[in-house]
Coordinates of C-alpha atoms and ligand atoms in Angstrom, one line a residue:
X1036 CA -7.2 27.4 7.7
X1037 CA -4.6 25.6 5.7
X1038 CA -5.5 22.7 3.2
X1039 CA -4.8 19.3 3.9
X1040 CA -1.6 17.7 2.7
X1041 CA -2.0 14.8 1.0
X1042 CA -0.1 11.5 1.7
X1043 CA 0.2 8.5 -0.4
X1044 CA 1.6 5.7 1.4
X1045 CA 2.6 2.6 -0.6
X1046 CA 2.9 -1.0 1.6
X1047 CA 5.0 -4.4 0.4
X1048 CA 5.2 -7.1 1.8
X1049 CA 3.6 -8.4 5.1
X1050 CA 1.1 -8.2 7.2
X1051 CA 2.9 -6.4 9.7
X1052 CA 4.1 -3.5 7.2
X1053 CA 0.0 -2.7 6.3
X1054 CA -0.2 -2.5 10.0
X1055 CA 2.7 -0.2 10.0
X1056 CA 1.2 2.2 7.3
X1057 CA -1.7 2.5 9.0
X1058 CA 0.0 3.9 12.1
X1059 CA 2.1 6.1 10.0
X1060 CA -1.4 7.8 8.4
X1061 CA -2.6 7.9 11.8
X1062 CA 0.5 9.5 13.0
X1063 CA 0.6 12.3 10.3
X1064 CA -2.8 13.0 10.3
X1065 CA -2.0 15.0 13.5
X1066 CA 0.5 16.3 11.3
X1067 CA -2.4 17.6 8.7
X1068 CA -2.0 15.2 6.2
X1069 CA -5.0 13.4 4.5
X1070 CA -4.5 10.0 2.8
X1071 CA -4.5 10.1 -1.5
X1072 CA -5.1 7.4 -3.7
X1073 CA -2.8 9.1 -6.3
X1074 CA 0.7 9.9 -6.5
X1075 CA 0.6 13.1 -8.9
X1076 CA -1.3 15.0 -6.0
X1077 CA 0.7 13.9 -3.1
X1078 CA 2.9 16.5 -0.9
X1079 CA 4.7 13.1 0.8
X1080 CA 4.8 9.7 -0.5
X1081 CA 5.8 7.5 1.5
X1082 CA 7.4 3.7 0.1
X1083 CA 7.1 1.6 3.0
X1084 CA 9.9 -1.4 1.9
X1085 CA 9.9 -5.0 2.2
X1086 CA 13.8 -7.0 2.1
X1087 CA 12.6 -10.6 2.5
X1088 CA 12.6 -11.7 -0.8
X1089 CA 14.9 -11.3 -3.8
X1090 CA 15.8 -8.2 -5.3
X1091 CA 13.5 -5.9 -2.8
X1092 CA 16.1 -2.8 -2.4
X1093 CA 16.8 -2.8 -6.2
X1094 CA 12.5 -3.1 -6.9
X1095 CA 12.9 -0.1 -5.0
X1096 CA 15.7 2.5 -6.5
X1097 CA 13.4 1.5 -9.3
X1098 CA 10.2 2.8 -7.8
X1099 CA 12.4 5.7 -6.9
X1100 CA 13.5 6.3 -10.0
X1101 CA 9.9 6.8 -11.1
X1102 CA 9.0 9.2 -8.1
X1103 CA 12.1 11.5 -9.2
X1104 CA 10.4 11.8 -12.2
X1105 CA 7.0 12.6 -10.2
X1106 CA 9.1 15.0 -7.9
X1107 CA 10.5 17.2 -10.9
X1108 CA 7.0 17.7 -12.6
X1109 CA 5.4 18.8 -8.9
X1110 CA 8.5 20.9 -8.7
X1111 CA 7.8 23.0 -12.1
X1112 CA 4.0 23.0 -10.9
X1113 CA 5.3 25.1 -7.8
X1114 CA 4.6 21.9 -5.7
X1115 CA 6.6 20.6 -3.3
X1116 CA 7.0 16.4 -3.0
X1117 CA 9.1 14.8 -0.6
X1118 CA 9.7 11.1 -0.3
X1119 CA 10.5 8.9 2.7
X1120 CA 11.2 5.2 2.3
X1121 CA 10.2 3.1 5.3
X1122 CA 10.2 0.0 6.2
X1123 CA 12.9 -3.1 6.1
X1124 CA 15.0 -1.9 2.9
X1125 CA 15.1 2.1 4.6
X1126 CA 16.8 0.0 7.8
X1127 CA 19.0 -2.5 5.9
X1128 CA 20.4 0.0 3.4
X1129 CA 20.6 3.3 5.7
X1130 CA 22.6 5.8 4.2
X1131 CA 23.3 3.6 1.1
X1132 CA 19.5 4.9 0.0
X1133 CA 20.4 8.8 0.8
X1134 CA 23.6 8.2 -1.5
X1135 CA 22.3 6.4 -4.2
X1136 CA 19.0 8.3 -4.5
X1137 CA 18.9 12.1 -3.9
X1138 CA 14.9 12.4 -4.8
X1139 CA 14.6 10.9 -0.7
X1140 CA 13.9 13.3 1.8
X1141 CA 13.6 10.8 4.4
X1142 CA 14.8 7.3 5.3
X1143 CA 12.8 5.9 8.4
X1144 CA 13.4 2.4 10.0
X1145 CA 10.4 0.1 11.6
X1146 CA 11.2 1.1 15.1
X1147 CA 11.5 4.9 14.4
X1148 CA 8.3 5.5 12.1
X1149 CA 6.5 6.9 15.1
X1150 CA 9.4 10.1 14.8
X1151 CA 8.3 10.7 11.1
X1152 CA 6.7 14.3 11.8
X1153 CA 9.9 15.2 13.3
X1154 CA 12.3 13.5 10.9
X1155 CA 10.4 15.6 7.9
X1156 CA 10.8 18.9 10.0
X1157 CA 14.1 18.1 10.1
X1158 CA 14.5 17.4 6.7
X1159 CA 12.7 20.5 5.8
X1160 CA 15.3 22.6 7.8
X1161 CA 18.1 20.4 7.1
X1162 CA 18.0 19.1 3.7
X1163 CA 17.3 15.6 4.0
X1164 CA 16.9 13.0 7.5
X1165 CA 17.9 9.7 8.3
X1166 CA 16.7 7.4 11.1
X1167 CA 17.4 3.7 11.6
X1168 CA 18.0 3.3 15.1
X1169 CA 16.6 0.7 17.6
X1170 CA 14.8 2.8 19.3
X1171 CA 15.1 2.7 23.3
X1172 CA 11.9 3.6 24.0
X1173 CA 8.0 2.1 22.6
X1174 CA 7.5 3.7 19.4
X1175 CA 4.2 2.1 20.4
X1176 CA 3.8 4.7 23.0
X1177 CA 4.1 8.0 20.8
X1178 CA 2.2 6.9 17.7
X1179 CA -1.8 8.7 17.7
X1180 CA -4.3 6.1 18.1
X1181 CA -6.5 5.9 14.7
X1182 CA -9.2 8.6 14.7
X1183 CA -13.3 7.2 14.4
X1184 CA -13.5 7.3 10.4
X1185 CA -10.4 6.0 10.1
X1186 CA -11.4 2.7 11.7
X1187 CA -14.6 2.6 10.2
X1188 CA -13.2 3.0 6.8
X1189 CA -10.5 0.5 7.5
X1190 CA -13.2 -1.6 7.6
X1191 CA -14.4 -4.5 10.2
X1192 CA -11.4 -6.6 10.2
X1193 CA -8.5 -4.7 11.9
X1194 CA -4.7 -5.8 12.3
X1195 CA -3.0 -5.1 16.0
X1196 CA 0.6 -5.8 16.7
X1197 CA 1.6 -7.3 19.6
X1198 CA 4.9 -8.1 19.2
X1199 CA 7.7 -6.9 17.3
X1200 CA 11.2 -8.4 16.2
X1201 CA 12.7 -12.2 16.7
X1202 CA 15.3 -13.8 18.5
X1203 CA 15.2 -17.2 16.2
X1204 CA 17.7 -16.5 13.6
X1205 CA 16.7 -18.4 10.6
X1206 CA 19.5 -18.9 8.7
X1207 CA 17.8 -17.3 5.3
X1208 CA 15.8 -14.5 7.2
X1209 CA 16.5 -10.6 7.3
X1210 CA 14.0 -10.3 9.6
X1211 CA 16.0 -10.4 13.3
X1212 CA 18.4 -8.1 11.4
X1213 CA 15.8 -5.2 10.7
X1214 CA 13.2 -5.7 12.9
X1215 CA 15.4 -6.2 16.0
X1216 CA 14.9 -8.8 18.6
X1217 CA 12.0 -10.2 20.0
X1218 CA 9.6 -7.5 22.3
X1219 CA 6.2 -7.8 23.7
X1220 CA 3.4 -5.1 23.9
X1221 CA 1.7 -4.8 27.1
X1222 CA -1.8 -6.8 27.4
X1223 CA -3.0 -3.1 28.9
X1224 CA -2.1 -1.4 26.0
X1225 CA -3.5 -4.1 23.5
X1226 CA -7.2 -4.5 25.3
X1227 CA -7.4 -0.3 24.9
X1228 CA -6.3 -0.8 20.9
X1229 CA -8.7 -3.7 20.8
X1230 CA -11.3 -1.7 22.8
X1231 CA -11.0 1.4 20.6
X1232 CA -11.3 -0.7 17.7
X1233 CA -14.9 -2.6 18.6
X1234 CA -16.3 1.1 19.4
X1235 CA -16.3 2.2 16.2
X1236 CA -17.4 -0.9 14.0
X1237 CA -14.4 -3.7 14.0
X1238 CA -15.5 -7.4 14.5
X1239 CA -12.5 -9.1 13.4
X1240 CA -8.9 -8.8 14.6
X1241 CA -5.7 -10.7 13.9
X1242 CA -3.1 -10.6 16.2
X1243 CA 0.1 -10.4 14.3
X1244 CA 3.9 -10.4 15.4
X1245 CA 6.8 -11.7 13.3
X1246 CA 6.6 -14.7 15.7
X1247 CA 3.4 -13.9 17.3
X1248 CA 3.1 -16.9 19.5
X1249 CA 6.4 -16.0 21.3
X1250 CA 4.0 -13.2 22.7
X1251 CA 4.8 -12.9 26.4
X1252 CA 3.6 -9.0 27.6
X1253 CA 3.3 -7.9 30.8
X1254 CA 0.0 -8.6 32.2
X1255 CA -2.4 -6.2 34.9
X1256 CA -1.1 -8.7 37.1
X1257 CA 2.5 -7.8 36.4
X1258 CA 3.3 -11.3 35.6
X1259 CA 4.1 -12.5 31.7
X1260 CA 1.1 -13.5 29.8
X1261 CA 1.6 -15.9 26.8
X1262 CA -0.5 -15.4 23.9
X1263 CA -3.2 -17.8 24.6
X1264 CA -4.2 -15.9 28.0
X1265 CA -4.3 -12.4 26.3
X1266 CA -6.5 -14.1 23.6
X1267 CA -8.9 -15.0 25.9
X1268 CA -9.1 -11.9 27.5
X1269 CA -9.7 -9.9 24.2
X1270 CA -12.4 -12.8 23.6
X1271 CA -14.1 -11.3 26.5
X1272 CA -14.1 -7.6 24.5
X1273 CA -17.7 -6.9 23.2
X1274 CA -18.1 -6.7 20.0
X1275 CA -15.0 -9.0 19.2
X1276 CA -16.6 -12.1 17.5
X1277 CA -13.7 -13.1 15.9
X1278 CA -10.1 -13.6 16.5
X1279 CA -7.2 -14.4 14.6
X1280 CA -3.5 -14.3 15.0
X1281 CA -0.4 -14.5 12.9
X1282 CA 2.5 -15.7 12.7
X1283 CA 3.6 -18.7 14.9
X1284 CA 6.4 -20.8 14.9
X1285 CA 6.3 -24.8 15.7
X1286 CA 8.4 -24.4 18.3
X1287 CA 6.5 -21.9 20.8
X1288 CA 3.1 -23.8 20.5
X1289 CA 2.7 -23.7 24.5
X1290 CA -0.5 -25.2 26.0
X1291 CA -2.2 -21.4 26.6
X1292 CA -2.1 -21.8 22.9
X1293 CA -3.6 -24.9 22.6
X1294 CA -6.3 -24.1 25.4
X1295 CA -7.7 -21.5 23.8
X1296 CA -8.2 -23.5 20.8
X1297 CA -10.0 -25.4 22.6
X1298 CA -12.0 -23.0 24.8
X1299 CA -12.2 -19.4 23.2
X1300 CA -15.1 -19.8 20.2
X1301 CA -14.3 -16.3 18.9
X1302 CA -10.9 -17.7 18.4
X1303 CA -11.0 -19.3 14.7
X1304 CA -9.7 -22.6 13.7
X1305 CA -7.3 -21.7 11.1
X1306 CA -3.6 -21.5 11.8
X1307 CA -0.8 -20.1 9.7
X1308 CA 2.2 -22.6 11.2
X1309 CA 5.3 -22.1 8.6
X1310 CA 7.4 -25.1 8.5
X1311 CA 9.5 -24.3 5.4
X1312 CA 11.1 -27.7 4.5
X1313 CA 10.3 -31.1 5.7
X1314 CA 13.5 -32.7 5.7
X1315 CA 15.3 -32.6 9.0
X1316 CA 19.0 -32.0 7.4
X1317 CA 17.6 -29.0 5.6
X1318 CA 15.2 -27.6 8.9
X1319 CA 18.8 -28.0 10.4
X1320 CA 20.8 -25.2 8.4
X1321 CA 18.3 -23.2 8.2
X1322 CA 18.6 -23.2 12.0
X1323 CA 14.6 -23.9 12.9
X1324 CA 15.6 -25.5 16.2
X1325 CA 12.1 -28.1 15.0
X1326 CA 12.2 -31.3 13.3
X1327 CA 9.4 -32.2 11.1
X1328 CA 8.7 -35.1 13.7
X1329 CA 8.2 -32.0 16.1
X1330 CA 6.0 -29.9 13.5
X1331 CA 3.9 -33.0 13.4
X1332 CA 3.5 -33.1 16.9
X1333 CA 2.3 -29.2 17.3
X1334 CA -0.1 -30.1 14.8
X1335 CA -1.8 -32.7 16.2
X1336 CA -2.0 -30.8 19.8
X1337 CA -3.8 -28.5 17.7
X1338 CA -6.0 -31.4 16.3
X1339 CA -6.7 -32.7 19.4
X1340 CA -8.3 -29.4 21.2
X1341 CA -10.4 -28.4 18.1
X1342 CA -11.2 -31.0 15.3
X1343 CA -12.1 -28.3 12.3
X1344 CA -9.1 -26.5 13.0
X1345 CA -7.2 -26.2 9.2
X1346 CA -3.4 -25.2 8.5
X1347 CA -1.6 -23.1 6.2
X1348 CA 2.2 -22.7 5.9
X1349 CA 5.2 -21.2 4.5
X1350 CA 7.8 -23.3 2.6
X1351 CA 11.0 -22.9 1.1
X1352 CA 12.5 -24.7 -1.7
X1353 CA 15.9 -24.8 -3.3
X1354 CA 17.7 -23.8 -0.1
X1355 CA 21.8 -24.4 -0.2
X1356 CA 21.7 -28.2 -0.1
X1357 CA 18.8 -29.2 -0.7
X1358 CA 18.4 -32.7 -2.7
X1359 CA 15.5 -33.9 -4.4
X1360 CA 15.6 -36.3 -1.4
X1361 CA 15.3 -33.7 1.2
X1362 CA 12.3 -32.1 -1.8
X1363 CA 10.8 -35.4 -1.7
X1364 CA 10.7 -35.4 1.9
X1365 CA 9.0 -31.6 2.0
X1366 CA 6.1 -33.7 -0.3
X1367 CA 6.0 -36.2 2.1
X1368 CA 5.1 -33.5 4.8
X1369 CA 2.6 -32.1 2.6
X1370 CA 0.6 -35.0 1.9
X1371 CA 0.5 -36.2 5.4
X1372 CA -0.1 -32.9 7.4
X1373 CA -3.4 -31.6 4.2
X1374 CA -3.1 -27.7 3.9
X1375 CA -6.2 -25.5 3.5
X1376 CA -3.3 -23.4 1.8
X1377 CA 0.2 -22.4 2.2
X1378 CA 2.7 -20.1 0.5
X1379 CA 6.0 -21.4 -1.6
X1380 CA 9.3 -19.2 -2.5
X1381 CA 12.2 -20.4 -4.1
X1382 CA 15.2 -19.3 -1.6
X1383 CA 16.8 -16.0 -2.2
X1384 CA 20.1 -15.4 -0.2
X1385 CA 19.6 -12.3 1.7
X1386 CA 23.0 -10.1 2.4
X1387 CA 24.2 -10.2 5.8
X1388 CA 22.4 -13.7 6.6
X1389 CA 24.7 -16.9 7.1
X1390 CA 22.8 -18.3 4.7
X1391 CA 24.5 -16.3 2.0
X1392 CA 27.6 -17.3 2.7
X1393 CA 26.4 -20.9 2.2
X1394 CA 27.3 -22.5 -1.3
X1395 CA 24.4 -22.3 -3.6
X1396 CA 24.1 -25.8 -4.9
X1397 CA 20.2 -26.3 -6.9
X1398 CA 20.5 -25.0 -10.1
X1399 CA 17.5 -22.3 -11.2
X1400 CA 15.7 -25.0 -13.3
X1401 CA 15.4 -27.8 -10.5
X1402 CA 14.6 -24.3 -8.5
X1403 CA 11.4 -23.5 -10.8
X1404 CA 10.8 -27.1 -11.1
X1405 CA 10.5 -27.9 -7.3
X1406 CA 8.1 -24.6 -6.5
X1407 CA 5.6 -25.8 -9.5
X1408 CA 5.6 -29.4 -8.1
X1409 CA 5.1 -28.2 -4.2
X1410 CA 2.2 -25.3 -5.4
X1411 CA 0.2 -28.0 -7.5
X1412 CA 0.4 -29.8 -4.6
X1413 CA -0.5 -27.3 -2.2
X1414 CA -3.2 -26.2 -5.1
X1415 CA -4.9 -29.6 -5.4
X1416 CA -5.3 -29.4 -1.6
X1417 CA -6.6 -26.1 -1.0
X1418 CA -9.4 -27.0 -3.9
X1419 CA -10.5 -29.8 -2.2
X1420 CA -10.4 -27.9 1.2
X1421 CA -12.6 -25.6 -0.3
X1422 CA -14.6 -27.9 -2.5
X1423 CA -15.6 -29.5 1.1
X1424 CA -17.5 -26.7 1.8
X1425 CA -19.8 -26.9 -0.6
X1426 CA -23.7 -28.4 0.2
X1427 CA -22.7 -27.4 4.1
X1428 CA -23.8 -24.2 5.9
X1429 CA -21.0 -22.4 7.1
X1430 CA -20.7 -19.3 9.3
X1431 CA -19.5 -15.8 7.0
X1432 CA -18.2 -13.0 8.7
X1433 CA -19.5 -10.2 6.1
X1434 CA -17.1 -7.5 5.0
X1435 CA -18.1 -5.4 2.7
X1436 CA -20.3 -4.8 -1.0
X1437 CA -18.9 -7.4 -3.6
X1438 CA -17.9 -6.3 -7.2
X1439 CA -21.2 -7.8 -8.2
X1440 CA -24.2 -5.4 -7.8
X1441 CA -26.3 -6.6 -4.9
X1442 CA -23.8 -8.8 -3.4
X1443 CA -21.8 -8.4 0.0
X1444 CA -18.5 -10.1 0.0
X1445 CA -17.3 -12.2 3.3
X1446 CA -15.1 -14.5 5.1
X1447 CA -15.5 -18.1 6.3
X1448 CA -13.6 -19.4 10.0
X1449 CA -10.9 -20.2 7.1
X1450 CA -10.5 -17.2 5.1
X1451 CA -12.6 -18.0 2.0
X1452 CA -13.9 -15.3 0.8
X1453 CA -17.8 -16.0 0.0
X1454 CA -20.4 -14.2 -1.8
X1455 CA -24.2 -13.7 -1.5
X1456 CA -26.8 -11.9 -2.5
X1457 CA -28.0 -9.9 0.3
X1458 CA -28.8 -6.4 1.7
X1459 CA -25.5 -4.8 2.9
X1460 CA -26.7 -4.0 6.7
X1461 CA -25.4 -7.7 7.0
X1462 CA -22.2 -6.2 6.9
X1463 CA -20.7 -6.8 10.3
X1464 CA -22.7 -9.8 11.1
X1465 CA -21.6 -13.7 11.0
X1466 CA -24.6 -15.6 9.3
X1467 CA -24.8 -19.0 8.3
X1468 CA -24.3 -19.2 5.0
X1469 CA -25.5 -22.7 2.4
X1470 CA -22.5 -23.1 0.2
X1471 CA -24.0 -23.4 -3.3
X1472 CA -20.8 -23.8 -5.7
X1473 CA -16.9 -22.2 -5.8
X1474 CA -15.9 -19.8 -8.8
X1475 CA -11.6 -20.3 -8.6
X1476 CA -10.7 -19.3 -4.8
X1477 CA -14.5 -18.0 -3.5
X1478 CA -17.5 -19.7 -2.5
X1479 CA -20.9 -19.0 -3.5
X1480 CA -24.0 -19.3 -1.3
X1481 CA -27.0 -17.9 -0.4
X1482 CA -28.2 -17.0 3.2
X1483 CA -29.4 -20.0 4.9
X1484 CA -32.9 -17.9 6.2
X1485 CA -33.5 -13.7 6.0
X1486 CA -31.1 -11.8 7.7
X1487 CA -34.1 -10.4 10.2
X1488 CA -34.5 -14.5 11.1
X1489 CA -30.7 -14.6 12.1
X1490 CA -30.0 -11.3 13.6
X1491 CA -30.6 -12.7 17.2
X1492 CA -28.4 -15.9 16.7
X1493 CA -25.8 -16.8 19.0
X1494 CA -22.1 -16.1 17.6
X1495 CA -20.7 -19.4 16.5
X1496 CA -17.9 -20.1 14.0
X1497 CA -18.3 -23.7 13.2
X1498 CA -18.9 -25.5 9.7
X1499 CA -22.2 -27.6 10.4
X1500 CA -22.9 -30.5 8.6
X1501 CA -26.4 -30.1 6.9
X1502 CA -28.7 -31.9 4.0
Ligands
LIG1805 N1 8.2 -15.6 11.2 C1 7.7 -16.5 10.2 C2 8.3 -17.9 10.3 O1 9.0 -18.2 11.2 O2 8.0 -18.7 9.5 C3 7.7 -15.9 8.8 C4 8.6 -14.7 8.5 S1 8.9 -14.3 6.8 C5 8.2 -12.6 6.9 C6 7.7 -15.0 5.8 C7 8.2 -16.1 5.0 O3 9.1 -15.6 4.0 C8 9.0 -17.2 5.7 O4 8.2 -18.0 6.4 C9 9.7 -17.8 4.6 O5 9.0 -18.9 4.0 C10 9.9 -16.7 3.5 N2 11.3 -16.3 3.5 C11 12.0 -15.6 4.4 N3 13.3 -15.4 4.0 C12 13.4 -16.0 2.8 C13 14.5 -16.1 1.9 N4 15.7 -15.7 2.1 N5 14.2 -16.8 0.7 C14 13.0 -17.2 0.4 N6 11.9 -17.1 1.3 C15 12.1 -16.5 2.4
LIG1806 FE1 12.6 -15.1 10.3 FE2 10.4 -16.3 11.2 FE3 12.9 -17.5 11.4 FE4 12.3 -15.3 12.9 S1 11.3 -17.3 13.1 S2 14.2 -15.7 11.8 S3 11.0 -14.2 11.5 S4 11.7 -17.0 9.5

């Protein structure tokens, strides 16, 4: 029998590309290839790119740079490397990678990752392979589902796309330009994902889609279902006690949505709704289609069906135009709307976006100066979001063992991770958990009675109130 290969797969970037490598492991494992922690004693690495932020392609000749390096020692060793770069940068720069870097074997866009066994055969007979089409057909539909250890050591918090690619157009944003436009996956296919996933030990997934709540898959009823209905159904899956999905966009918060805010408990009260500016001249060139009049609205419809429901958000500051009025106007937002958290990045013109062709008028100091005002912002709220939790009992999700000997390592409705000391056959469960004290971003607590006490406790994900 022949040894395993070994693959080492690196991820940047979002959500949706961790989700991607996972597929690409489950793909090539098929192929013979077992996952390595380690470069030095890999037979494939993989570099699975990220383009939506400054300087991502150039981060990557540089990482290349190193694997040649890598590549030339495993070649006087008698070992063969080869290298594929995935992901946004492989489809944005295409042949531009082959040129510039010989080391790469293979350059593989996001809608063609499922062809990787063949596009390293190819490159094996051929010299090197190259891939970045749209793809006609469901890569969805030819990639191996995850084997049984590979789910349970994934953990019990899993990641399922549903939807791929946007039609928005953002002004700033790569992402209708390498992800394609907008498609759904059908519910059928999602439930069997979601299905296989519970079997073997998952209790936690997150929906994700680069605008997930413009989800709108063919249902076992043939008609369209938005993403509220097929979050309901998976509600129904057993084992499923929590659900999660990311990320939306203002502007298609429909009332499925909102319904199962209100109606689905295993759907948690946390939302990741980017707004990226709050001035209405700046949402306008950067082509959101929302005013901040209009973001307010979604969020109170969300307020309205589910009162601990919390926010987080993307902004963007320093974008071609912006005035300290329009800045002020972002604080303003801020303030009023009360994050749990949110994410900040100074604007970065991506090539090919009309946004770099736009006049770049805030200088890199008022730049720097505008990101440290918004994060202390967003900072001071987030404490006091999670300093609210402390002297309340609060429902964990458990994960897995904590750094700490002796304690297991979970998450609240809200993402804080929270420790306690506590045998780890909790791991799995959501307990109640008395919030004792927070150490920088996690909570610390202690079991509000034995696990044994607990095991037979309804599923609930709500903060209580307690003395
Ligand atoms: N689809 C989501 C949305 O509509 O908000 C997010 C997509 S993007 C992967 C994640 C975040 O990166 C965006 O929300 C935005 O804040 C940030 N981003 C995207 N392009 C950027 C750019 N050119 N400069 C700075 N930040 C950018
Ligand atoms: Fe990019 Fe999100 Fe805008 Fe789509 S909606 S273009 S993914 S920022």
């Amino acid at each position: 029998m022949k040894p395993p290969r070994k693959l080492h797969i690196k991820s940047y970037g979002c959500q949706m590309n961790v989700y991607d490598a996972q597929r690409m492991v489950d793909t090539l494992a098929g192929e013979g290839f077992v996952e390595t922690a380690s470069v030095d004693d890999a037979d494939l690495v993989i570099l699975n790119t990220c383009h939506i932020r400054e300087k991502a392609s150039e981060k990557v000749y540089s990482e290349l740079g190193r694997l040649r390096v890598v590549k030339d020692d495993a070649a006087r060793q008698g070992r063969e490397l080869k290298i594929a770069v995935a992901g946004c940068v492989a489809q944005a720069e295409g042949e531009e990678i082959i040129r510039r870097a010989p080391t790469v074997d293979v350059v593989v866009g996001p809608q063609s990752y499922h062809h990787l066994p063949q596009l390293l055969a190819r490159a094996k007979s051929e010299g090197r392979a190259l891939e970045t089409e749209f793809s006609v057909e469901d890569k969805f539909g030819f990639l191996a589902p995850p084997k049984p250890d590979a789910i349970r050591a994934r953990g019990i918090s899993a990641f399922v796309t549903v939807q791929e690619g946007c039609d928005k157009f953002c002004t700033f944003c790569v992402v209708p330009y390498t992800r394609g436009t907008e498609v759904s996956r059908p519910v059928a296919k999602i439930v069997d994902d979601v299905m296989r996933l519970a079997d073997h030990g998952v209790r936690e997934v997150t929906l994700i889609g680069q605008n997930v709540n413009a989800y709108h898959g063919e249902g076992p009823d043939g008609q369209s279902w938005p993403l509220g209905k097929l979050l309901s159904r998976l509600a129904e899956i057993s084992g499923i006690v929590r659900l999660r999905y990311s990320t939306s966009h203002p502007l298609d918060v429909d009332d499925s949505l909102i319904e199962a805010h209100r109606d689905v408990p295993a759907l948690m009260p946390f939302v990741h709704l980017p707004v990226q500016s709050g001035s209405d001249r700046i949402l306008a060139a950067m082509n959101r289609k929302h005013t901040a009049a209009d973001y307010r609205k979604a969020i109170d419809r969300f307020r309205k069906a589910r009162q601990d429901i919390a926010f987080s958000s993307d902004f963007i500051v320093g974008f071609p135009g912006e005035t300290e009025e329009d800045f002020l106007a972002t604080l303003a937002l801020v303030t009023q709307i009360g994050y749990a958290g949110a994410y900040s990045f100074k604007y970065s013109p991506r090539p090919g976006t009309p946004a770099a062709e736009m006049r770049e008028t805030v200088s890199a100091e008022d730049m720097d100066e505008r990101l440290v005002r918004l994060q202390g912002l967003i900072d001071s709220q987030q404490s006091a979001f999670n300093m609210a939790a402390i002297g309340k009992s609060v429902d964990v999700l458990f994960e897995r063992p904590a750094r700490n000997p002796g304690q297991i390592v979970g998450r609240t409705a809200y993402l804080q991770p929270t420790h306690v000391m506590a045998p780890a056959d909790i791991i799995g469960q959501v307990l109640p958990v008395r919030i004792a004290s927070l150490e920088r971003y996690s909570l610390l607590g202690e079991l509000a009675a034995p696990p044994h006490a607990l095991a037979m406790r309804p599923v609930s994900s709500h903060i209580t109130h307690g003395a």
